[in-house]
Amino acid sequence: MAVSSCSSQKILSFSSSCSSFECRSDPDFPGSARFDKPRISAARVIGASTASFSGLSSLIFRFPPNFVRQLSTKARRNCSNIGVAQIVAASWSNGVGSGSNSAAAAAASAAPAPPVSVEITSGDDIALVDGLKNVQLEALADLKNDASFLSSDGSLAIHAGERLGRGIVTDAITTPVVNTSAYFFKKTAELIDFKEKRRASFEYGRYGNPTTVVVEEKISALEGAESTVIMASGMCASTVMLLALVPAGGHIVTTTDCYRKTRIFIETVLPKMGITATVIDPADMEGLEAALNNNNVSLFFTESPTNPFLRCVDVKLVSDLCHKKGAIVCIDGTFATPLNQKALSLGADLVLHSATKFIGGHNDVLAGCISGSEKLVTQIRNLHHVLGGALNPNAAYLIIRGMKTLHLRVRQQNSTALRMAEILEAHPKVKRVHYPGLKSHPEHHIATQQMTGFGGVVSFEVDGDLTATIKFIDALKIPYIAPSFGGCESIVDQPAIMSYWDLSQSERLKYGIMDNLVRFSFGVEDFEDLKADVLQALHAI
């Protein structure tokens, strides 16, 4: 961020009201002032004159402690290209304060605070406030909801939560990882203000972190949601959501095809609280209406597309039916991603993702998220704070990094999966292909209405038994045999073995899991390489 001596720009005054989370200065720095932060919709700030920075030696723009400690001695001395971080660093010393700087700091601390003013021009850097007490910056806070200059989800995935407003005051392009378990209050009065909701702040690591907030803002922007809460895994998000929204003795509706661990939770844990469930085929709208009419349904929860058969639920129709009876609709959109499907705009109340999959996209992090209205997400977030399952900020950083390429990855995976599904469907050694992009799919007409792409996962049945299917999988050279999906690397698994091996063949068939079923998650490898690999593996059986 460049600072100019131009004095012809408009002067704006800000109140000291605080309306969002704050990041504080290092507690080891003696006498540092605590600043309330204005909401600033500024882009670039131009100082009125060099004299306007006269009080900066007593001014601390509050950074997370780990961030300011990483400022090198060289950075602290280099103010030739003055940015906020450099201004902050320049007012610090490596040891005990001494000399004119310490004297100036003491004098500034004792002097009454002049009015707060800033000078603003159009641009995209954070605002710089003249060195006064009771002021803290918030990077582009008001811009987080103004994304009119971004015309695509790909741009939102890169910039939302960061260029569109980041609570961590820094001129770094990438979001810092804030590794802290707690946040301090300098005076008890500040703690009381926080407890009585006159001051916004972080408090304890389980309740929030500046790095994880950036992830939540990104996902909210992509989903068009008022709020998002991110947790330690997709199953954590699913179970907390169910526990938060379904009362004891309540009733839910779900679908036959779904992630097995979700089904286990619904069948074995929820009944302990008197919660019952109706399970319907994803296309059975008559069964849904009957369940709504015969039960006091609190929640409809399913995946779309589902796992592993990629069935699609008519989200708009389901939402209309459920809302007439006062039931909440939550769609797990993990297989779709926020780029291929907007469940909230289709009428759902909540959308859930295992961010481990496409959102993270690199097979290196576990996370789950829920997006929706502020009211519902707050209800879920409050229980989440009690149960734990907080996402580590280092994991949050990996998701932020992964989301920068989300649109590129998903575009490639959509294309590869559709082309491979067509090839597989025509192959004599493949009995059936399950992919919503194919006209043969039972909900293809629904998928074309509510999805812009059909995802990177294809399920299909090899023309053979368990042994022949094992031979096909073992002959593949590119994909890893592993659970999960959605990453850069292709992954293949045989659900009968990977997810249902503890059940007998007859028990597996109750869930439609056949021995010859294959789930193939296509990565971002070259299409021709993947095609050749799949064809040679089929030739081997």
Coordinates of C-alpha atoms in Angstrom, one line a residue:
M1 CA 0.0 0.0 0.0
A2 CA 1.5 3.3 -1.0
V3 CA 1.1 6.4 1.1
S4 CA 1.1 9.8 -0.6
S5 CA 1.5 13.4 0.8
C6 CA -1.3 14.6 -1.4
S7 CA -3.7 16.7 0.7
S8 CA -6.4 17.4 -1.9
Q9 CA -8.4 14.3 -1.1
K10 CA -11.7 14.1 0.7
I11 CA -11.5 13.8 4.5
L12 CA -13.9 11.4 6.2
S13 CA -14.6 11.1 9.9
F14 CA -15.4 7.8 11.6
S15 CA -17.0 6.9 14.9
S16 CA -15.3 4.6 17.3
S17 CA -18.0 2.0 17.1
C18 CA -16.9 -1.6 16.6
S19 CA -19.0 -3.9 14.6
S20 CA -16.8 -6.9 13.7
F21 CA -14.0 -9.1 15.1
E22 CA -10.8 -7.5 16.0
C23 CA -7.1 -8.5 16.0
R24 CA -5.0 -7.2 18.8
S25 CA -1.5 -6.0 19.3
D26 CA 1.3 -7.9 21.0
P27 CA 0.8 -7.9 24.8
D28 CA 4.5 -7.6 25.3
F29 CA 4.5 -4.1 23.9
P30 CA 4.1 -1.7 26.9
G31 CA 1.7 1.1 26.8
S32 CA 0.1 0.2 23.5
A33 CA -3.3 1.7 23.0
R34 CA -6.4 -0.4 22.3
F35 CA -8.4 0.9 19.3
D36 CA -12.0 0.5 18.5
K37 CA -12.3 0.0 14.8
P38 CA -14.5 1.8 12.4
R39 CA -16.0 0.0 9.4
I40 CA -14.2 1.3 6.4
S41 CA -15.4 1.0 2.9
A42 CA -12.3 2.7 1.7
A43 CA -9.8 1.5 -0.8
R44 CA -6.6 3.4 -0.7
V45 CA -5.7 6.1 1.8
I46 CA -3.6 9.1 1.1
G47 CA -2.1 11.0 4.0
A48 CA -2.7 14.8 4.2
S49 CA 1.0 15.4 4.9
T50 CA 3.9 13.8 6.6
A51 CA 3.0 15.7 9.7
S52 CA -0.2 13.7 9.9
F53 CA 1.8 10.6 11.0
S54 CA 3.3 12.4 14.0
G55 CA 1.5 10.3 16.5
L56 CA 2.3 6.9 15.0
S57 CA 5.0 6.0 17.5
S58 CA 2.2 5.5 20.0
L59 CA -0.2 3.9 17.6
I60 CA -0.6 0.2 17.2
F61 CA -2.7 -1.3 14.4
R62 CA -3.6 -4.5 16.0
F63 CA -2.2 -7.6 14.4
P64 CA -2.5 -11.2 15.6
P65 CA 0.5 -11.7 18.0
N66 CA 2.1 -14.4 15.8
F67 CA 2.0 -12.0 12.8
V68 CA 3.7 -9.1 14.5
R69 CA 6.4 -11.4 15.9
Q70 CA 7.3 -12.5 12.5
L71 CA 8.2 -9.0 11.4
S72 CA 11.9 -9.0 10.9
T73 CA 14.3 -6.3 12.0
K74 CA 14.8 -5.4 8.4
A75 CA 11.1 -4.9 7.9
R76 CA 10.8 -2.8 11.0
R77 CA 13.4 -0.4 9.7
N78 CA 12.2 -0.3 6.1
C79 CA 9.6 2.4 5.6
S80 CA 10.6 3.5 2.1
N81 CA 7.4 2.0 0.8
I82 CA 5.1 2.6 3.7
G83 CA 2.4 0.1 4.2
V84 CA 0.3 -0.5 7.3
A85 CA 2.5 -3.4 8.5
Q86 CA 5.7 -1.3 7.9
I87 CA 4.3 1.7 9.7
V88 CA 3.4 -0.6 12.7
A89 CA 6.8 -2.2 12.6
A90 CA 8.6 1.1 12.4
S91 CA 7.1 2.2 15.7
W92 CA 8.6 -0.8 17.4
S93 CA 12.1 -1.4 18.8
N94 CA 14.0 -4.7 19.3
G95 CA 14.4 -4.0 23.0
V96 CA 13.3 -1.7 25.7
G97 CA 12.0 1.6 24.3
S98 CA 14.5 4.4 24.5
G99 CA 15.4 7.7 23.0
S100 CA 13.2 10.1 21.1
N101 CA 10.7 7.4 20.0
S102 CA 10.0 6.4 23.6
A103 CA 9.6 10.1 24.6
A104 CA 7.3 10.7 21.7
A105 CA 5.2 7.7 22.7
A106 CA 4.9 8.8 26.2
A107 CA 4.0 12.3 25.1
A108 CA 1.5 11.1 22.6
S109 CA -0.1 8.8 25.2
A110 CA -0.6 11.7 27.6
A111 CA -1.9 14.1 24.9
P112 CA -5.6 14.3 24.3
A113 CA -6.8 12.5 21.2
P114 CA -7.6 14.7 18.2
P115 CA -10.6 13.9 16.0
V116 CA -10.3 10.8 13.9
S117 CA -9.9 11.5 10.2
V118 CA -8.7 9.6 7.1
E119 CA -8.2 10.5 3.5
I120 CA -9.5 8.1 1.0
T121 CA -9.1 7.6 -2.8
S122 CA -10.4 4.9 -5.0
G123 CA -8.2 1.9 -5.0
D124 CA -8.0 -1.5 -3.3
D125 CA -5.7 -1.2 -0.4
I126 CA -6.7 -0.9 3.2
A127 CA -7.4 2.4 4.9
L128 CA -4.8 4.2 7.0
V129 CA -6.1 6.2 9.9
D130 CA -4.2 9.2 11.4
G131 CA -2.5 8.1 14.6
L132 CA -5.1 8.5 17.2
K133 CA -6.4 6.4 20.1
N134 CA -9.7 4.5 19.9
V135 CA -9.3 3.6 16.2
Q136 CA -8.6 0.2 14.7
L137 CA -8.6 -0.6 11.0
E138 CA -10.7 -3.3 9.4
A139 CA -9.6 -4.2 6.0
L140 CA -12.2 -3.4 3.4
A141 CA -15.0 -4.5 5.8
D142 CA -17.9 -3.0 3.9
L143 CA -16.7 -4.4 0.6
K144 CA -17.3 -8.0 1.6
N145 CA -20.9 -7.8 0.5
D146 CA -20.1 -5.7 -2.6
A147 CA -18.8 -8.1 -5.2
S148 CA -20.3 -6.3 -8.2
F149 CA -16.9 -6.0 -9.8
L150 CA -16.5 -9.8 -9.8
S151 CA -18.6 -11.5 -12.4
S152 CA -17.9 -15.2 -11.7
D153 CA -17.7 -17.8 -9.0
G154 CA -14.0 -18.4 -9.9
S155 CA -13.2 -14.8 -9.0
L156 CA -15.2 -15.0 -5.8
A157 CA -13.4 -18.2 -4.7
I158 CA -10.1 -16.3 -5.1
H159 CA -11.0 -12.9 -3.5
A160 CA -14.0 -13.3 -1.2
G161 CA -13.0 -13.0 2.5
E162 CA -9.7 -11.5 1.5
R163 CA -9.7 -8.7 -1.1
L164 CA -13.4 -8.3 -0.3
G165 CA -12.7 -7.7 3.4
R166 CA -10.5 -9.5 5.9
G167 CA -10.5 -9.0 9.6
I168 CA -6.7 -9.5 9.8
V169 CA -5.1 -6.1 9.2
T170 CA -2.2 -6.8 6.9
D171 CA -1.0 -5.8 3.5
A172 CA 0.0 -9.4 2.7
I173 CA -1.7 -10.9 -0.4
T174 CA -2.2 -14.2 1.4
T175 CA -4.1 -14.6 4.6
P176 CA -1.8 -15.2 7.7
V177 CA -2.3 -18.3 9.8
V178 CA -3.3 -17.1 13.3
N179 CA -2.1 -19.9 15.6
T180 CA -3.5 -19.0 19.0
S181 CA -5.8 -20.8 21.5
A182 CA -7.1 -17.6 23.1
Y183 CA -7.3 -13.8 22.7
F184 CA -6.5 -11.4 25.5
F185 CA -8.3 -8.4 26.9
K186 CA -6.1 -5.6 28.1
K187 CA -8.5 -4.3 30.7
T188 CA -11.5 -5.9 32.5
A189 CA -13.7 -3.1 31.2
E190 CA -13.0 -4.4 27.7
L191 CA -14.0 -7.9 28.7
I192 CA -17.2 -6.6 30.2
D193 CA -18.0 -4.6 27.1
F194 CA -17.5 -7.8 25.1
K195 CA -19.7 -9.9 27.3
E196 CA -22.4 -7.3 27.2
K197 CA -22.1 -7.1 23.4
R198 CA -20.9 -3.5 23.2
R199 CA -17.6 -4.7 21.7
A200 CA -16.9 -7.4 19.1
S201 CA -13.9 -9.6 19.5
F202 CA -12.6 -13.1 19.4
E203 CA -12.3 -14.8 22.8
Y204 CA -11.3 -18.4 22.7
G205 CA -10.0 -20.5 19.8
R206 CA -12.9 -22.9 19.8
Y207 CA -15.3 -20.0 19.2
G208 CA -13.5 -18.5 16.2
N209 CA -10.3 -17.6 14.5
P210 CA -9.4 -14.8 12.0
T211 CA -8.0 -17.4 9.5
T212 CA -11.1 -19.7 9.7
V213 CA -13.4 -16.6 9.3
V214 CA -11.8 -16.0 5.9
V215 CA -12.8 -19.5 4.8
E216 CA -16.4 -19.0 6.0
E217 CA -16.6 -15.7 4.1
K218 CA -15.4 -17.4 0.9
I219 CA -17.9 -20.2 1.1
S220 CA -20.8 -17.8 2.0
A221 CA -19.9 -15.7 -1.0
L222 CA -20.0 -18.7 -3.3
E223 CA -23.3 -20.1 -1.9
G224 CA -25.0 -16.7 -1.6
A225 CA -25.4 -17.3 2.1
E226 CA -25.8 -14.9 5.0
S227 CA -23.5 -17.0 7.2
T228 CA -21.3 -20.1 7.2
V229 CA -19.8 -22.1 10.0
I230 CA -16.8 -24.4 9.3
M231 CA -15.9 -27.4 11.4
A232 CA -13.3 -30.1 11.7
S233 CA -14.9 -32.5 9.2
G234 CA -17.9 -33.1 7.0
M235 CA -19.4 -35.6 9.5
C236 CA -18.9 -33.2 12.3
A237 CA -20.9 -30.6 10.3
S238 CA -23.7 -33.2 9.6
T239 CA -24.0 -34.5 13.2
V240 CA -23.9 -31.0 14.8
M241 CA -26.5 -29.8 12.3
L242 CA -28.9 -32.7 13.1
L243 CA -28.5 -32.3 16.8
A244 CA -29.0 -28.5 16.7
L245 CA -32.1 -28.5 14.5
V246 CA -34.0 -31.6 15.4
P247 CA -35.6 -31.6 18.9
A248 CA -35.9 -34.6 21.1
G249 CA -38.8 -36.7 19.9
G250 CA -38.6 -35.1 16.5
H251 CA -38.8 -36.6 13.0
I252 CA -36.6 -36.3 10.0
V253 CA -36.8 -37.4 6.3
T254 CA -33.8 -38.7 4.5
T255 CA -33.1 -40.8 1.4
T256 CA -32.0 -44.4 0.8
D257 CA -28.8 -43.5 -1.1
C258 CA -26.5 -41.6 1.2
Y259 CA -23.1 -41.6 2.9
R260 CA -23.0 -44.7 5.1
K261 CA -21.7 -42.9 8.3
T262 CA -24.6 -40.4 8.0
R263 CA -27.0 -43.3 7.8
I264 CA -25.4 -45.0 10.9
F265 CA -25.8 -41.8 12.9
I266 CA -29.5 -41.4 11.9
E267 CA -30.2 -45.1 12.6
T268 CA -28.2 -45.6 15.8
V269 CA -27.6 -42.3 17.6
L270 CA -30.7 -40.1 16.9
P271 CA -33.1 -42.8 18.2
K272 CA -31.5 -42.5 21.7
M273 CA -33.1 -39.0 21.8
G274 CA -36.4 -40.3 20.5
I275 CA -35.8 -39.0 17.0
T276 CA -37.3 -41.1 14.2
A277 CA -36.7 -41.1 10.5
T278 CA -38.6 -41.8 7.3
V279 CA -36.3 -43.0 4.5
I280 CA -37.5 -42.5 0.9
D281 CA -36.1 -42.9 -2.6
P282 CA -34.6 -39.6 -3.8
A283 CA -37.3 -39.4 -6.5
D284 CA -40.2 -40.4 -4.3
M285 CA -42.1 -37.2 -3.8
E286 CA -45.3 -39.0 -2.9
G287 CA -43.4 -40.7 -0.1
L288 CA -42.1 -37.3 1.0
E289 CA -45.7 -35.8 1.1
A290 CA -46.9 -38.8 3.1
A291 CA -44.1 -38.4 5.6
L292 CA -44.9 -34.7 5.9
N293 CA -48.6 -35.3 6.4
N294 CA -48.2 -38.2 8.9
N295 CA -45.4 -36.8 11.0
N296 CA -44.3 -33.6 12.6
V297 CA -41.2 -33.4 10.4
S298 CA -38.4 -31.0 11.6
L299 CA -35.9 -31.6 8.9
F300 CA -35.4 -33.0 5.4
F301 CA -31.7 -33.9 4.9
T302 CA -30.1 -35.6 1.9
E303 CA -27.3 -35.4 -0.5
S304 CA -27.7 -34.2 -4.1
P305 CA -26.1 -35.8 -5.9
T306 CA -26.0 -38.8 -3.5
N307 CA -23.3 -41.1 -2.6
P308 CA -22.4 -43.4 -4.4
F309 CA -25.2 -43.6 -7.1
L310 CA -25.3 -39.8 -7.8
R311 CA -29.0 -39.6 -7.6
C312 CA -30.4 -36.1 -7.7
V313 CA -33.2 -34.6 -5.6
D314 CA -35.4 -31.9 -7.0
V315 CA -34.3 -29.3 -4.5
K316 CA -37.0 -26.7 -5.5
L317 CA -39.9 -29.2 -5.3
V318 CA -38.6 -30.7 -2.1
S319 CA -38.2 -27.2 -0.5
D320 CA -41.7 -26.1 -1.6
L321 CA -43.3 -29.3 -0.1
C322 CA -41.3 -29.1 3.2
H323 CA -41.8 -25.4 3.7
K324 CA -45.6 -25.7 3.5
K325 CA -45.3 -28.0 6.5
G326 CA -42.7 -25.9 8.4
A327 CA -39.8 -28.4 7.8
I328 CA -36.2 -27.2 7.3
V329 CA -34.4 -28.4 4.1
C330 CA -30.7 -29.1 4.3
I331 CA -28.9 -30.3 1.1
D332 CA -25.4 -31.9 1.3
G333 CA -23.9 -30.6 -1.9
T334 CA -20.5 -32.1 -1.6
F335 CA -20.6 -34.0 -4.9
A336 CA -21.9 -30.9 -6.7
T337 CA -19.7 -28.2 -5.2
P338 CA -20.9 -24.6 -4.8
L339 CA -19.9 -24.0 -8.5
N340 CA -22.1 -26.6 -10.0
Q341 CA -25.2 -26.2 -7.9
K342 CA -26.7 -23.4 -5.7
A343 CA -29.0 -25.2 -3.3
L344 CA -29.9 -22.1 -1.4
S345 CA -31.1 -20.3 -4.5
L346 CA -33.1 -23.3 -5.4
G347 CA -35.0 -23.0 -2.1
A348 CA -33.0 -25.0 0.5
D349 CA -32.6 -23.5 3.9
L350 CA -29.1 -24.9 4.4
V351 CA -26.3 -26.4 2.3
L352 CA -23.6 -28.6 3.7
H353 CA -20.3 -29.6 2.3
S354 CA -17.5 -31.9 3.2
A355 CA -14.8 -29.3 2.4
T356 CA -12.3 -32.2 2.6
K357 CA -13.4 -33.0 -1.0
F358 CA -13.6 -30.6 -3.9
I359 CA -13.5 -27.4 -1.9
G360 CA -10.1 -28.3 -0.3
G361 CA -9.3 -30.2 -3.4
H362 CA -5.8 -31.4 -2.6
N363 CA -6.4 -34.6 -0.5
D364 CA -4.5 -32.9 2.4
V365 CA -7.1 -31.5 4.8
L366 CA -10.3 -32.4 6.7
A367 CA -13.2 -29.9 7.1
G368 CA -16.9 -29.5 6.8
C369 CA -19.1 -26.5 6.5
I370 CA -22.8 -25.4 6.7
S371 CA -24.2 -22.3 5.0
G372 CA -27.5 -20.6 5.2
S373 CA -29.4 -17.9 7.0
E374 CA -27.8 -16.1 10.0
K375 CA -30.6 -17.5 12.2
L376 CA -30.2 -21.1 11.4
V377 CA -26.4 -21.1 11.2
T378 CA -26.2 -19.3 14.5
Q379 CA -28.3 -22.0 16.1
I380 CA -25.8 -24.6 14.7
R381 CA -22.8 -22.6 15.6
N382 CA -23.9 -22.3 19.2
L383 CA -24.0 -26.0 19.6
H384 CA -20.8 -26.4 17.7
H385 CA -19.1 -24.1 20.3
V386 CA -20.3 -26.5 23.0
L387 CA -19.4 -29.8 21.3
G388 CA -16.0 -28.7 19.9
G389 CA -14.8 -29.9 16.6
A390 CA -13.2 -26.6 15.8
L391 CA -11.1 -26.4 12.6
N392 CA -7.4 -25.8 13.1
P393 CA -6.3 -22.5 11.5
N394 CA -3.5 -24.3 9.6
A395 CA -6.2 -26.5 8.0
A396 CA -8.2 -23.3 7.3
Y397 CA -5.2 -21.9 5.4
L398 CA -5.0 -25.1 3.3
I399 CA -8.7 -24.7 2.3
I400 CA -8.2 -21.0 1.5
R401 CA -5.3 -22.0 -0.8
G402 CA -7.3 -24.8 -2.3
M403 CA -10.2 -22.6 -3.1
K404 CA -8.1 -20.3 -5.3
T405 CA -8.1 -23.0 -7.9
L406 CA -11.5 -24.5 -7.2
H407 CA -13.1 -23.2 -10.5
L408 CA -10.1 -24.5 -12.6
R409 CA -10.2 -27.9 -11.0
V410 CA -13.9 -28.4 -11.1
R411 CA -14.1 -27.3 -14.7
Q412 CA -11.5 -29.9 -15.6
Q413 CA -13.1 -32.6 -13.5
N414 CA -16.6 -31.9 -14.9
S415 CA -15.2 -32.3 -18.4
T416 CA -13.2 -35.4 -17.8
A417 CA -16.0 -37.1 -15.8
L418 CA -18.6 -36.5 -18.5
R419 CA -16.4 -37.6 -21.4
M420 CA -15.3 -40.7 -19.4
A421 CA -18.9 -41.5 -18.5
E422 CA -19.9 -41.5 -22.1
I423 CA -16.9 -43.8 -23.0
L424 CA -17.7 -46.2 -20.2
E425 CA -21.4 -46.3 -21.1
A426 CA -20.5 -47.5 -24.6
H427 CA -17.9 -50.0 -23.4
P428 CA -18.8 -53.7 -23.6
K429 CA -17.2 -54.6 -20.3
V430 CA -19.3 -52.0 -18.4
K431 CA -22.9 -53.0 -17.5
R432 CA -24.2 -49.6 -16.2
V433 CA -22.9 -46.1 -15.6
H434 CA -24.3 -43.8 -12.9
Y435 CA -23.7 -40.1 -13.8
P436 CA -26.2 -37.3 -13.8
G437 CA -24.8 -35.9 -17.0
L438 CA -25.9 -38.9 -19.0
K439 CA -29.4 -39.0 -20.5
S440 CA -29.7 -42.6 -19.1
H441 CA -29.5 -41.3 -15.5
P442 CA -33.0 -41.4 -13.8
E443 CA -32.7 -37.7 -12.7
H444 CA -30.9 -36.3 -15.7
H445 CA -33.7 -33.9 -16.4
I446 CA -33.5 -32.6 -12.8
A447 CA -29.7 -32.3 -13.0
T448 CA -29.8 -30.3 -16.2
Q449 CA -32.3 -27.9 -14.5
Q450 CA -30.4 -27.3 -11.2
M451 CA -26.8 -28.0 -12.1
T452 CA -24.3 -26.2 -14.4
G453 CA -21.9 -29.1 -14.3
F454 CA -22.3 -32.7 -13.2
G455 CA -19.2 -33.2 -11.0
G456 CA -16.0 -35.2 -11.1
V457 CA -17.2 -38.5 -9.8
V458 CA -18.5 -41.4 -11.9
S459 CA -19.9 -44.6 -10.5
F460 CA -20.2 -47.7 -12.8
E461 CA -20.7 -51.4 -12.7
V462 CA -18.1 -53.7 -14.3
D463 CA -19.5 -56.6 -16.3
G464 CA -18.2 -59.2 -13.8
D465 CA -18.1 -60.3 -10.2
L466 CA -16.1 -59.2 -7.2
T467 CA -12.9 -60.8 -8.4
A468 CA -13.2 -59.3 -11.9
T469 CA -13.8 -55.9 -10.4
I470 CA -10.8 -56.2 -8.2
K471 CA -8.7 -57.2 -11.2
F472 CA -9.9 -54.0 -13.0
I473 CA -9.0 -51.7 -10.1
D474 CA -5.7 -53.3 -9.5
A475 CA -4.8 -52.9 -13.2
L476 CA -5.3 -49.1 -13.0
K477 CA -2.0 -47.2 -12.9
I478 CA -3.0 -43.5 -12.3
P479 CA -5.7 -43.5 -9.6
Y480 CA -5.0 -44.3 -6.0
I481 CA -7.1 -47.0 -4.3
A482 CA -8.4 -44.9 -1.4
P483 CA -11.6 -43.4 0.2
S484 CA -12.6 -39.8 -0.4
F485 CA -12.9 -37.9 -3.7
G486 CA -12.6 -34.5 -5.2
G487 CA -8.8 -34.0 -5.1
C488 CA -6.3 -33.2 -7.8
E489 CA -5.3 -36.9 -7.8
S490 CA -7.7 -39.4 -9.2
I491 CA -9.0 -41.9 -6.7
V492 CA -10.9 -45.2 -7.2
D493 CA -12.6 -47.5 -4.8
Q494 CA -14.9 -50.5 -4.8
P495 CA -17.6 -49.6 -2.3
A496 CA -18.4 -53.2 -1.4
I497 CA -14.9 -53.5 0.0
M498 CA -14.0 -49.9 0.9
S499 CA -17.2 -49.0 2.8
Y500 CA -19.3 -52.1 3.3
W501 CA -16.9 -55.0 3.7
D502 CA -18.1 -55.6 7.3
L503 CA -21.5 -56.6 5.9
S504 CA -22.4 -59.8 4.1
Q505 CA -23.1 -59.7 0.4
S506 CA -26.9 -60.0 1.1
E507 CA -26.7 -57.1 3.6
R508 CA -24.8 -55.0 1.1
L509 CA -27.4 -55.5 -1.5
K510 CA -30.1 -54.0 0.8
Y511 CA -28.3 -50.7 0.2
G512 CA -27.8 -51.4 -3.5
I513 CA -24.1 -52.0 -3.1
M514 CA -23.1 -54.6 -5.6
D515 CA -19.7 -56.4 -5.7
N516 CA -19.0 -55.0 -9.2
L517 CA -19.7 -51.3 -8.3
V518 CA -16.8 -48.9 -8.9
R519 CA -16.7 -45.2 -7.7
F520 CA -14.1 -43.3 -9.7
S521 CA -13.2 -39.7 -8.7
F522 CA -11.4 -38.1 -11.6
G523 CA -8.6 -35.7 -10.8
V524 CA -7.0 -33.0 -12.9
E525 CA -4.7 -35.3 -14.8
D526 CA -4.7 -35.1 -18.6
F527 CA -7.9 -36.6 -20.0
E528 CA -6.1 -38.7 -22.6
D529 CA -3.9 -40.3 -19.9
L530 CA -6.9 -41.2 -17.8
K531 CA -8.8 -42.5 -20.8
A532 CA -5.9 -44.8 -21.8
D533 CA -5.5 -46.0 -18.3
V534 CA -9.1 -46.9 -17.8
L535 CA -9.3 -48.6 -21.2
Q536 CA -6.2 -50.7 -20.6
A537 CA -7.6 -51.8 -17.2
L538 CA -10.9 -52.8 -18.7
H539 CA -9.0 -54.8 -21.3
A540 CA -7.3 -56.7 -18.5
I541 CA -10.5 -58.3 -17.3

